[in-house]
Amino acid sequence: MAALETDIIVVGAGLAGLVAAMQAAQHGKKVLILDQEPESNLGGQAFWSFGGLFFVDSPEQRRMKVRDSLGLALRDWMTTAGFDREEDHWPRRWAEAYVQFAATEKYSWLQKLGLRIFPIVGWAERGGALADGPGNSVPRFHVTWGTGPGVVELFERPVRQFMQEGRIQMKFRHRVTGLQKADGAVTGVAGEVLEDSNVSRGEPSSRTVVGQFEAKAQAVIVTSGGLGGNHELVRRNWPTERLGPAPGFMVSGVPQHVDGLMQQVVQQSGGRIINPDRMWHYTEGLRNHSPIWPNHGIRVLPGPSSLWLDPHGNRLPVSLFPGFDTLGTLSHITRSGFPYTWFVLTRKIIAREFALSGSEQNPDLTGRSIRQTLGRLLPGVIPPVQAFMDMGEDFVVRDTLGELVAGMNGLVGNDWLDPAKIQQVVQDRDMQLTNAFGKDAQVTYIRQTRAYLGDRLSRVAKPHRILDPSAGPLIAVRMNILTRKTLGGLETNLQGQVMQQNGEPLPGLYAAGEVAGFGGGGMHGYRALEGTFLGGCIFSGKVAGEAAARSIL
């Protein structure tokens, strides 16, 4: 078996891998990209994403009268991350570097590559606590025109150009199972060739081995992604001391091949994994009515108006409102042992406030259709959300509250919800809308968010009574925990070099993207500000690709 030879090997053809390969090729190096999946999965999880990007003081923010700054963004990041461990040295350094990147060259660099941004900036992870608590002080979630595929396209295009020039080569169905070392340095990889597969993007592919391979290089960059599709590994890393037991049921926000196995390969060769207990799982997961991968879940990106109830009909505590504090809400749900929660809302709320994460759930933005996208500003429910209302097994739609509660109990097969109690909860909330002021914190937040033009135009419904017949019908949505991101990972220094247990870099080995906790082994800390995952792949891939290229004579 003749070994393949190149300057740099990139393990993983997701977004971080494409960026790293492009940067290395631009420095004149020859690059070999290896991936276990078929070519149909090029771009990895970035392709499935909503295309959200975190920018600081962007032109879009300024046009929306949002005043942002590097100082405010960095303070928000640090109060949200909550770094508190000795091993947070490199994660903290990466966080500082990334926010600096997001406030300076990131926008112009991506724009030169062809990035275009939807003009209304979203406000994710609003926090809802005090100024020194977690969350974004201002809107920073910029949606790519073209969503996730539009982001992937920025780097796939130059990578394919380099392929034509002979500087980049891709080999799919090549699964790396080990790193090769000589004199303490990584000198290549070895692995298995899997049989060809013509499955569509995201579908499970065959694991039948048809051969072996070796590849030699002066540097190896690992960009193999996270572990959200491997629920066994998610449960093994679950921080029970912080979050209580892992839920008995979770939907999967990523395909089955997002298995985290390459991270373990690196660990076995001397690389250090830190913060494996830090993860980013969502609390607003739906069972997909048309699944692509096993247990396929879709996340709701909610506005703030839905009543959020636990399985017994109690409202979630202040400030655990929709879209405010993902980790705080997850902690409350899992520490309480709740198997699910409920949104209770109206058709008027769902029409304005429900967005679905994922490129395939946003055909207007993904297809760059101005006409279809403008339809979001019109009355009515957008087609992807209507499809879930019609076919989603987590939805109950009824005309009266009594019928709605009966349907909710029927859906889950218990009688935990008392109709009289739910009637009182909803009426108490509705009475707070009699005046333009009141004591209900969620209603106050709804009114406050509409002070931002972007929310008022397209994201937050005008406050109204849930029991207002003209706003109906009534809707209940069972929300499940959805696995998604790994916030910890391979520890890397600011050049993307993988660190060893002794605190020294492992020569010849780099890592970028989710496998490295998006940089450093966990630059988000415990929480993310959103729009930072694609950007983390881009930034860490850029750094690792450039550093690996510079290391080669």
Coordinates of C-alpha atoms in Angstrom, one line a residue:
M1 CA 0.0 0.0 0.0
A2 CA 1.7 3.2 -1.2
A3 CA 1.2 6.1 1.1
L4 CA -0.3 9.3 -0.2
E5 CA 2.0 12.3 0.2
T6 CA 1.3 16.0 0.5
D7 CA 2.3 19.1 2.5
I8 CA -0.8 19.4 4.7
I9 CA -3.6 16.9 5.5
V10 CA -7.0 18.3 6.6
V11 CA -9.2 15.7 8.3
G12 CA -12.8 16.8 7.8
A13 CA -14.5 18.5 4.8
G14 CA -16.7 20.8 6.9
L15 CA -16.5 24.6 7.0
A16 CA -13.4 24.8 9.2
G17 CA -11.7 22.2 6.9
L18 CA -12.5 24.2 3.8
V19 CA -11.3 27.4 5.3
A20 CA -8.0 25.8 6.5
A21 CA -7.4 24.2 3.2
M22 CA -8.0 27.4 1.3
Q23 CA -5.7 29.4 3.5
A24 CA -2.9 26.8 3.2
A25 CA -3.3 26.6 -0.5
Q26 CA -3.1 30.4 -0.8
H27 CA 0.3 30.1 0.9
G28 CA 1.4 27.8 -1.9
K29 CA 1.1 24.5 0.0
K30 CA -0.4 21.3 -1.4
V31 CA -3.4 20.1 0.7
L32 CA -5.2 16.7 1.0
I33 CA -8.7 16.8 2.5
L34 CA -10.0 13.5 3.9
D35 CA -13.5 12.8 5.0
Q36 CA -15.4 9.7 5.9
E37 CA -18.7 10.8 4.3
P38 CA -19.6 11.0 0.7
E39 CA -19.0 14.2 -1.3
S40 CA -22.7 15.0 -0.9
N41 CA -21.8 16.1 2.7
L42 CA -19.2 18.7 1.7
G43 CA -19.5 21.6 4.0
G44 CA -20.6 19.6 7.0
Q45 CA -23.0 21.0 9.5
A46 CA -22.6 24.5 8.2
F47 CA -24.6 23.6 5.2
W48 CA -27.6 22.8 7.4
S49 CA -27.4 26.0 9.4
F50 CA -29.4 29.2 9.3
G51 CA -26.2 31.0 8.3
G52 CA -26.1 33.2 11.4
L53 CA -22.9 35.2 11.9
F54 CA -21.7 37.3 14.9
F55 CA -20.5 40.8 13.9
V56 CA -19.7 43.8 16.0
D57 CA -20.5 47.3 14.9
S58 CA -21.5 46.2 11.4
P59 CA -23.0 48.4 8.7
E60 CA -26.3 46.5 9.2
Q61 CA -26.3 47.3 12.9
R62 CA -25.6 50.9 12.3
R63 CA -28.4 51.1 9.7
M64 CA -30.8 49.6 12.3
K65 CA -29.7 52.3 14.9
V66 CA -27.8 49.7 17.0
R67 CA -24.8 51.1 18.8
D68 CA -22.2 48.3 19.4
S69 CA -18.6 48.3 20.2
L70 CA -15.6 46.0 20.8
G71 CA -15.7 46.8 24.5
L72 CA -19.4 46.0 24.9
A73 CA -19.1 42.8 22.8
L74 CA -16.1 41.6 24.7
R75 CA -17.8 42.3 28.0
D76 CA -20.9 40.4 26.9
W77 CA -18.8 37.5 25.8
M78 CA -16.9 37.2 29.1
T79 CA -20.0 37.5 31.3
T80 CA -21.7 34.9 29.1
A81 CA -18.8 32.5 28.9
G82 CA -18.2 32.5 32.7
F83 CA -14.6 31.2 32.4
D84 CA -13.7 29.8 35.8
R85 CA -11.2 27.0 35.4
E86 CA -7.4 26.8 35.2
E87 CA -7.6 25.2 31.8
D88 CA -9.5 28.2 30.5
H89 CA -6.3 30.0 29.7
W90 CA -6.3 29.3 25.9
P91 CA -10.1 29.4 25.6
R92 CA -10.1 32.9 27.1
R93 CA -7.3 34.0 24.8
W94 CA -9.2 32.6 21.8
A95 CA -12.4 34.4 22.9
E96 CA -10.5 37.7 23.0
A97 CA -9.0 37.1 19.6
Y98 CA -12.3 36.1 18.1
V99 CA -14.2 39.1 19.3
Q100 CA -11.4 41.3 18.0
F101 CA -11.7 39.5 14.6
A102 CA -15.5 40.0 14.6
A103 CA -15.2 43.7 15.3
T104 CA -12.5 44.3 12.7
E105 CA -11.4 42.3 9.6
K106 CA -14.1 39.6 9.6
Y107 CA -16.7 41.6 7.8
S108 CA -14.6 43.0 5.1
W109 CA -12.7 39.7 4.5
L110 CA -15.9 37.7 4.1
Q111 CA -17.5 40.5 2.0
K112 CA -14.5 40.2 -0.4
L113 CA -15.2 36.5 -0.7
G114 CA -18.8 37.2 -1.7
L115 CA -20.7 37.3 1.6
R116 CA -24.1 39.1 1.6
I117 CA -26.1 39.8 4.7
F118 CA -29.9 40.0 5.2
P119 CA -30.5 43.6 6.3
I120 CA -32.4 43.0 9.6
V121 CA -30.1 42.0 12.5
G122 CA -31.5 39.4 14.9
W123 CA -31.3 39.5 18.6
A124 CA -30.5 36.1 20.0
E125 CA -29.7 35.1 23.6
R126 CA -31.1 38.3 25.1
G127 CA -30.2 37.3 28.6
G128 CA -32.9 39.1 30.5
A129 CA -31.0 39.4 33.8
L130 CA -28.7 42.2 34.9
A131 CA -26.0 44.0 32.9
D132 CA -23.3 41.8 34.2
G133 CA -25.2 38.6 33.4
P134 CA -25.1 36.5 30.3
G135 CA -26.5 37.5 26.9
N136 CA -26.2 40.0 24.1
S137 CA -26.8 43.6 25.1
V138 CA -27.7 44.4 21.5
P139 CA -28.7 42.5 18.3
R140 CA -25.7 40.8 16.7
F141 CA -27.1 37.8 14.8
H142 CA -26.6 38.5 11.1
V143 CA -28.3 36.0 8.7
T144 CA -26.4 35.2 5.5
W145 CA -28.2 35.8 2.3
G146 CA -28.3 32.1 1.2
T147 CA -28.2 30.8 4.8
G148 CA -25.7 28.0 5.5
P149 CA -25.1 27.0 1.9
G150 CA -24.3 30.6 1.2
V151 CA -21.5 30.5 3.8
V152 CA -20.1 27.2 2.6
E153 CA -20.1 28.6 -1.0
L154 CA -17.7 31.3 0.0
F155 CA -15.0 28.7 0.6
E156 CA -16.0 25.8 -1.6
R157 CA -15.6 28.0 -4.6
P158 CA -11.9 28.8 -4.1
V159 CA -11.2 25.3 -2.9
R160 CA -12.5 23.9 -6.1
Q161 CA -10.5 26.4 -8.0
F162 CA -7.4 25.2 -6.2
M163 CA -8.4 21.6 -7.0
Q164 CA -8.3 22.5 -10.7
E165 CA -4.8 24.0 -10.2
G166 CA -3.6 20.8 -8.5
R167 CA -3.0 22.4 -5.1
I168 CA -5.9 20.7 -3.2
Q169 CA -7.1 17.1 -3.5
M170 CA -10.2 15.7 -1.8
K171 CA -10.7 12.0 -0.9
F172 CA -14.1 11.1 0.5
R173 CA -15.0 7.8 2.2
H174 CA -11.6 7.9 3.9
R175 CA -12.0 7.5 7.6
V176 CA -8.9 8.4 9.7
T177 CA -8.5 6.0 12.6
G178 CA -5.0 6.9 13.8
L179 CA -2.2 9.5 13.6
Q180 CA 1.3 8.6 12.6
K181 CA 4.2 10.0 14.6
A182 CA 7.9 10.0 14.4
D183 CA 10.3 11.5 17.0
G184 CA 7.3 12.9 18.9
A185 CA 5.9 14.7 15.9
V186 CA 2.8 13.9 13.9
T187 CA 3.8 13.0 10.4
G188 CA 0.6 11.7 8.8
V189 CA -2.6 9.7 9.3
A190 CA -3.8 6.1 8.7
G191 CA -7.3 4.8 8.3
E192 CA -9.9 2.9 6.5
V193 CA -11.5 3.3 3.0
L194 CA -15.2 2.9 3.2
E195 CA -17.3 1.5 0.4
D196 CA -18.8 4.1 -2.0
S197 CA -22.1 5.5 -1.1
N198 CA -24.6 7.6 -3.0
V199 CA -26.8 8.6 -0.1
S200 CA -28.1 12.1 0.0
R201 CA -26.7 14.8 2.3
G202 CA -27.3 13.9 6.0
E203 CA -28.5 10.4 5.5
P204 CA -26.6 7.6 7.2
S205 CA -23.9 6.1 5.0
S206 CA -22.4 2.6 5.0
R207 CA -19.5 1.7 7.4
T208 CA -18.4 -1.3 5.3
V209 CA -14.5 -1.2 5.1
V210 CA -13.1 -2.0 1.7
G211 CA -9.5 -1.0 2.2
Q212 CA -6.8 0.7 4.2
F213 CA -4.8 3.9 3.5
E214 CA -1.9 5.9 4.8
A215 CA -1.0 9.6 4.1
K216 CA 2.1 11.5 4.9
A217 CA 2.4 15.2 5.5
Q218 CA 4.4 17.8 7.3
A219 CA 1.3 19.0 9.2
V220 CA -2.1 17.6 10.0
I221 CA -5.1 19.8 10.7
V222 CA -8.1 18.1 12.4
T223 CA -11.4 19.7 11.6
S224 CA -13.7 16.7 12.1
G225 CA -16.6 18.5 13.9
G226 CA -18.5 17.7 17.1
L227 CA -20.3 14.8 18.7
G228 CA -24.0 15.8 18.8
G229 CA -25.1 12.9 16.7
N230 CA -23.5 10.4 19.2
H231 CA -26.0 10.4 22.1
E232 CA -23.9 7.8 23.9
L233 CA -21.0 10.2 24.0
V234 CA -23.3 13.2 24.9
R235 CA -24.6 11.3 27.9
R236 CA -21.1 10.2 28.9
N237 CA -19.9 13.8 29.0
W238 CA -23.2 15.2 30.5
P239 CA -22.5 17.4 33.5
T240 CA -24.9 15.9 36.0
E241 CA -23.5 18.0 38.9
R242 CA -24.5 21.1 37.0
L243 CA -27.5 20.1 34.9
G244 CA -28.9 17.0 36.7
P245 CA -29.4 13.7 34.8
A246 CA -29.4 13.8 31.0
P247 CA -32.9 13.7 29.5
G248 CA -34.3 10.3 28.8
F249 CA -35.3 11.5 25.3
M250 CA -33.5 14.0 23.0
V251 CA -33.9 14.8 19.4
S252 CA -30.8 15.1 17.3
G253 CA -30.0 18.4 15.7
V254 CA -27.1 17.0 13.6
P255 CA -26.7 13.8 11.5
Q256 CA -25.6 10.5 12.9
H257 CA -22.0 10.8 11.5
V258 CA -21.3 13.7 13.8
D259 CA -19.9 11.2 16.3
G260 CA -16.9 12.8 18.0
L261 CA -14.7 9.8 17.3
M262 CA -11.8 11.7 15.7
Q263 CA -11.4 13.8 18.9
Q264 CA -10.7 10.5 20.7
V265 CA -8.2 9.5 18.0
V266 CA -6.2 12.7 18.8
Q267 CA -6.5 12.1 22.5
Q268 CA -5.0 8.6 22.1
S269 CA -2.1 10.2 20.3
G270 CA -1.3 12.6 23.1
G271 CA -3.6 15.6 22.4
R272 CA -5.4 17.1 25.3
I273 CA -9.2 17.4 25.5
I274 CA -10.6 20.0 27.9
N275 CA -14.0 21.1 29.0
P276 CA -15.9 18.0 27.6
D277 CA -18.8 18.7 29.9
R278 CA -19.5 22.1 28.2
M279 CA -22.1 21.6 25.5
W280 CA -24.8 23.6 23.8
H281 CA -28.1 21.9 23.5
Y282 CA -31.3 23.6 22.7
T283 CA -34.6 23.5 24.6
E284 CA -36.9 24.2 21.7
G285 CA -36.5 21.0 19.6
L286 CA -39.2 19.5 17.4
R287 CA -39.4 16.1 15.8
N288 CA -39.0 16.6 12.1
H289 CA -42.1 15.6 10.2
S290 CA -39.9 14.7 7.2
P291 CA -36.7 13.3 8.8
I292 CA -33.4 13.0 6.9
W293 CA -31.3 11.4 9.6
P294 CA -32.3 9.2 12.6
N295 CA -34.2 11.1 15.3
H296 CA -34.0 14.3 13.2
G297 CA -34.8 17.4 15.2
I298 CA -35.4 21.0 14.2
R299 CA -34.9 23.9 16.5
V300 CA -37.4 26.7 16.8
L301 CA -35.9 30.2 16.9
P302 CA -38.6 31.8 19.0
G303 CA -39.7 35.3 19.6
P304 CA -40.4 36.3 23.2
S305 CA -44.3 36.1 23.4
S306 CA -45.1 32.4 23.8
L307 CA -46.1 31.3 27.3
W308 CA -43.5 28.7 28.4
L309 CA -45.0 26.0 30.7
D310 CA -43.5 23.0 32.4
P311 CA -45.3 19.6 32.1
H312 CA -47.5 20.5 35.0
G313 CA -48.6 23.9 33.6
N314 CA -46.4 26.2 35.7
R315 CA -44.7 29.1 33.9
L316 CA -40.9 28.8 33.7
P317 CA -39.2 31.3 36.1
V318 CA -38.1 34.8 35.3
S319 CA -36.1 35.3 33.0
L320 CA -36.4 32.0 31.3
F321 CA -38.4 33.4 28.4
P322 CA -38.2 32.2 24.8
G323 CA -35.0 33.3 23.2
F324 CA -33.4 34.7 26.3
D325 CA -31.1 32.2 28.1
T326 CA -30.6 28.8 26.6
L327 CA -28.3 27.3 29.3
G328 CA -30.4 28.7 32.1
T329 CA -33.5 27.2 30.6
L330 CA -31.8 23.9 30.0
S331 CA -30.6 23.7 33.5
H332 CA -34.0 24.4 34.9
I333 CA -35.6 21.7 32.7
T334 CA -33.1 19.0 33.3
R335 CA -32.5 19.6 37.0
S336 CA -36.3 19.4 37.4
G337 CA -36.4 16.2 35.5
F338 CA -39.0 17.4 33.0
P339 CA -39.2 15.2 29.9
Y340 CA -40.6 18.1 27.8
T341 CA -42.0 21.6 28.1
W342 CA -44.9 23.4 26.4
F343 CA -45.2 26.6 24.4
V344 CA -48.8 28.0 24.4
L345 CA -49.4 30.7 21.8
T346 CA -51.7 32.0 19.1
R347 CA -51.7 31.9 15.4
K348 CA -50.8 35.6 15.4
I349 CA -47.7 34.9 17.6
I350 CA -46.5 31.9 15.5
A351 CA -46.9 33.8 12.3
R352 CA -44.6 36.6 13.5
E353 CA -42.3 34.9 16.0
F354 CA -41.6 31.3 14.9
A355 CA -38.5 30.8 12.7
L356 CA -37.0 27.4 12.2
S357 CA -33.3 26.8 12.3
G358 CA -31.8 25.2 9.2
S359 CA -31.2 26.0 5.6
E360 CA -33.8 23.6 4.3
Q361 CA -36.5 25.2 6.6
N362 CA -35.9 28.6 5.1
P363 CA -36.2 28.2 1.3
D364 CA -36.8 31.9 0.8
L365 CA -33.5 33.0 2.4
T366 CA -31.6 29.9 1.2
G367 CA -32.8 30.4 -2.4
R368 CA -32.1 34.1 -2.2
S369 CA -35.6 35.0 -3.2
I370 CA -36.4 38.6 -2.4
R371 CA -40.1 38.2 -3.3
Q372 CA -40.5 35.1 -1.0
T373 CA -38.5 36.7 1.8
L374 CA -40.6 39.9 1.8
G375 CA -43.5 37.6 2.4
R376 CA -42.3 37.2 5.9
L377 CA -43.5 40.8 6.6
L378 CA -47.0 40.0 5.5
P379 CA -49.8 38.5 7.7
G380 CA -49.9 34.7 7.8
V381 CA -47.8 31.7 8.7
I382 CA -44.8 31.0 6.5
P383 CA -45.0 27.6 4.7
P384 CA -42.3 25.7 6.6
V385 CA -44.0 26.6 10.0
Q386 CA -47.4 25.8 8.6
A387 CA -46.1 22.4 7.5
F388 CA -45.1 21.6 11.1
M389 CA -48.5 22.8 12.3
D390 CA -50.2 20.4 9.8
M391 CA -47.8 17.4 10.1
G392 CA -45.6 17.9 13.2
E393 CA -46.3 15.4 16.0
D394 CA -45.4 18.0 18.6
F395 CA -48.2 20.4 17.7
V396 CA -51.7 20.8 19.0
V397 CA -54.1 23.3 17.3
R398 CA -57.5 24.0 18.8
D399 CA -60.1 26.8 18.9
T400 CA -60.7 26.9 22.7
L401 CA -58.4 26.6 25.6
G402 CA -60.3 23.6 27.1
E403 CA -59.9 21.7 23.8
L404 CA -56.2 22.7 23.6
V405 CA -55.5 21.4 27.1
A406 CA -57.3 18.1 26.4
G407 CA -55.2 17.8 23.2
M408 CA -52.0 18.5 25.1
N409 CA -52.8 15.8 27.6
G410 CA -53.8 13.4 24.9
L411 CA -50.6 14.0 23.0
V412 CA -48.3 13.0 25.9
G413 CA -50.7 10.4 27.3
N414 CA -51.2 11.8 30.8
D415 CA -53.4 14.2 32.7
W416 CA -50.7 16.4 34.3
L417 CA -52.3 19.6 32.9
D418 CA -55.4 20.8 34.8
P419 CA -57.7 22.8 32.6
A420 CA -58.7 25.1 35.4
K421 CA -55.1 25.8 36.3
I422 CA -54.1 26.6 32.7
Q423 CA -57.2 28.8 32.3
Q424 CA -56.0 30.8 35.3
V425 CA -52.4 31.0 34.1
V426 CA -53.4 32.3 30.7
Q427 CA -56.0 34.8 32.2
D428 CA -53.5 36.2 34.6
R429 CA -51.1 36.9 31.8
D430 CA -53.8 38.4 29.6
M431 CA -55.0 40.8 32.3
Q432 CA -51.6 42.4 32.2
L433 CA -52.3 43.7 28.8
T434 CA -55.2 45.9 29.9
N435 CA -52.7 48.8 30.5
A436 CA -49.5 49.8 28.7
F437 CA -47.7 48.9 31.9
G438 CA -48.0 46.1 34.5
K439 CA -46.1 43.7 36.7
D440 CA -45.6 40.7 34.4
A441 CA -41.9 40.5 33.5
Q442 CA -42.4 38.7 30.3
V443 CA -45.0 41.2 29.0
T444 CA -42.7 44.0 30.0
Y445 CA -39.9 42.4 28.0
I446 CA -42.1 41.9 25.0
R447 CA -42.9 45.6 25.0
Q448 CA -39.3 46.5 25.5
T449 CA -38.0 44.3 22.6
R450 CA -40.4 46.1 20.2
A451 CA -38.4 49.3 20.9
Y452 CA -35.8 47.7 18.5
L453 CA -36.9 48.3 14.9
G454 CA -35.8 44.9 13.7
D455 CA -38.0 43.2 16.3
R456 CA -41.0 45.4 15.6
L457 CA -40.8 44.9 11.8
S458 CA -40.3 41.1 11.6
R459 CA -39.7 39.3 14.9
V460 CA -42.1 40.2 17.8
A461 CA -45.8 40.2 17.5
K462 CA -47.8 43.2 18.8
P463 CA -48.8 42.3 22.4
H464 CA -52.3 40.8 22.5
R465 CA -54.4 38.5 24.7
I466 CA -53.8 34.8 24.1
L467 CA -57.6 34.3 24.5
D468 CA -58.4 36.9 22.0
P469 CA -60.5 35.0 19.4
S470 CA -59.3 37.2 16.6
A471 CA -55.7 36.1 17.3
G472 CA -56.5 32.3 17.1
P473 CA -56.6 29.5 16.8
L474 CA -54.7 28.5 19.9
I475 CA -51.6 26.5 19.5
A476 CA -49.5 24.3 21.9
V477 CA -46.1 23.0 21.0
R478 CA -44.3 20.3 22.9
M479 CA -40.6 21.3 23.1
N480 CA -37.9 18.6 23.4
I481 CA -34.2 18.9 24.2
L482 CA -32.2 18.9 21.0
T483 CA -28.5 18.0 20.9
R484 CA -26.3 20.3 18.8
K485 CA -22.9 21.7 19.7
T486 CA -19.7 20.7 21.6
L487 CA -18.3 23.7 23.5
G488 CA -15.2 21.9 24.8
G489 CA -12.7 20.1 22.7
L490 CA -9.0 19.8 21.8
E491 CA -7.0 22.4 23.5
T492 CA -5.1 24.6 21.1
N493 CA -2.9 27.6 21.3
L494 CA -3.4 30.8 19.3
Q495 CA -1.7 29.2 16.3
G496 CA -4.2 26.3 16.4
Q497 CA -1.5 23.8 17.5
V498 CA -3.0 20.9 19.6
M499 CA -1.6 21.0 23.1
Q500 CA -0.4 18.0 25.1
Q501 CA -0.9 17.1 28.8
N502 CA 2.4 18.7 29.6
G503 CA 1.3 22.1 28.3
E504 CA 3.5 21.9 25.2
P505 CA 2.1 21.8 21.6
L506 CA 2.2 18.4 19.8
P507 CA 4.5 19.1 16.8
G508 CA 2.8 18.8 13.4
L509 CA -0.8 18.7 14.7
Y510 CA -3.4 21.5 14.5
A511 CA -7.1 21.6 15.1
A512 CA -9.9 24.0 14.2
G513 CA -13.7 24.2 14.4
E514 CA -16.0 22.3 16.7
V515 CA -13.5 19.6 17.4
A516 CA -11.4 22.3 19.1
G517 CA -14.3 23.9 20.9
F518 CA -14.2 26.4 18.0
G519 CA -10.8 27.4 19.3
G520 CA -8.6 26.8 22.3
G521 CA -10.7 23.9 23.6
G522 CA -13.7 26.1 24.4
M523 CA -13.7 29.8 23.5
H524 CA -17.4 30.1 24.4
G525 CA -17.0 28.9 28.0
Y526 CA -20.3 27.7 29.3
R527 CA -22.6 29.7 27.0
A528 CA -22.7 31.0 23.5
L529 CA -24.0 34.4 22.2
E530 CA -25.2 32.7 19.0
G531 CA -24.0 33.4 15.5
T532 CA -20.6 32.4 16.8
F533 CA -20.3 28.8 15.7
L534 CA -19.9 29.4 11.9
G535 CA -17.7 32.3 12.8
G536 CA -15.6 30.2 15.1
C537 CA -15.1 27.6 12.4
I538 CA -14.1 30.3 10.0
F539 CA -11.7 32.0 12.4
S540 CA -10.0 28.9 13.8
G541 CA -9.8 27.4 10.3
K542 CA -8.2 30.5 9.0
V543 CA -5.7 30.6 11.9
A544 CA -4.8 26.9 11.7
G545 CA -4.4 26.9 7.9
E546 CA -2.1 29.9 7.9
A547 CA 0.0 28.6 10.8
A548 CA 0.4 25.2 9.4
A549 CA 1.5 26.6 6.1
R550 CA 4.0 28.9 7.7
S551 CA 5.5 26.0 9.7
I552 CA 6.4 24.2 6.5
L553 CA 9.7 25.0 4.8

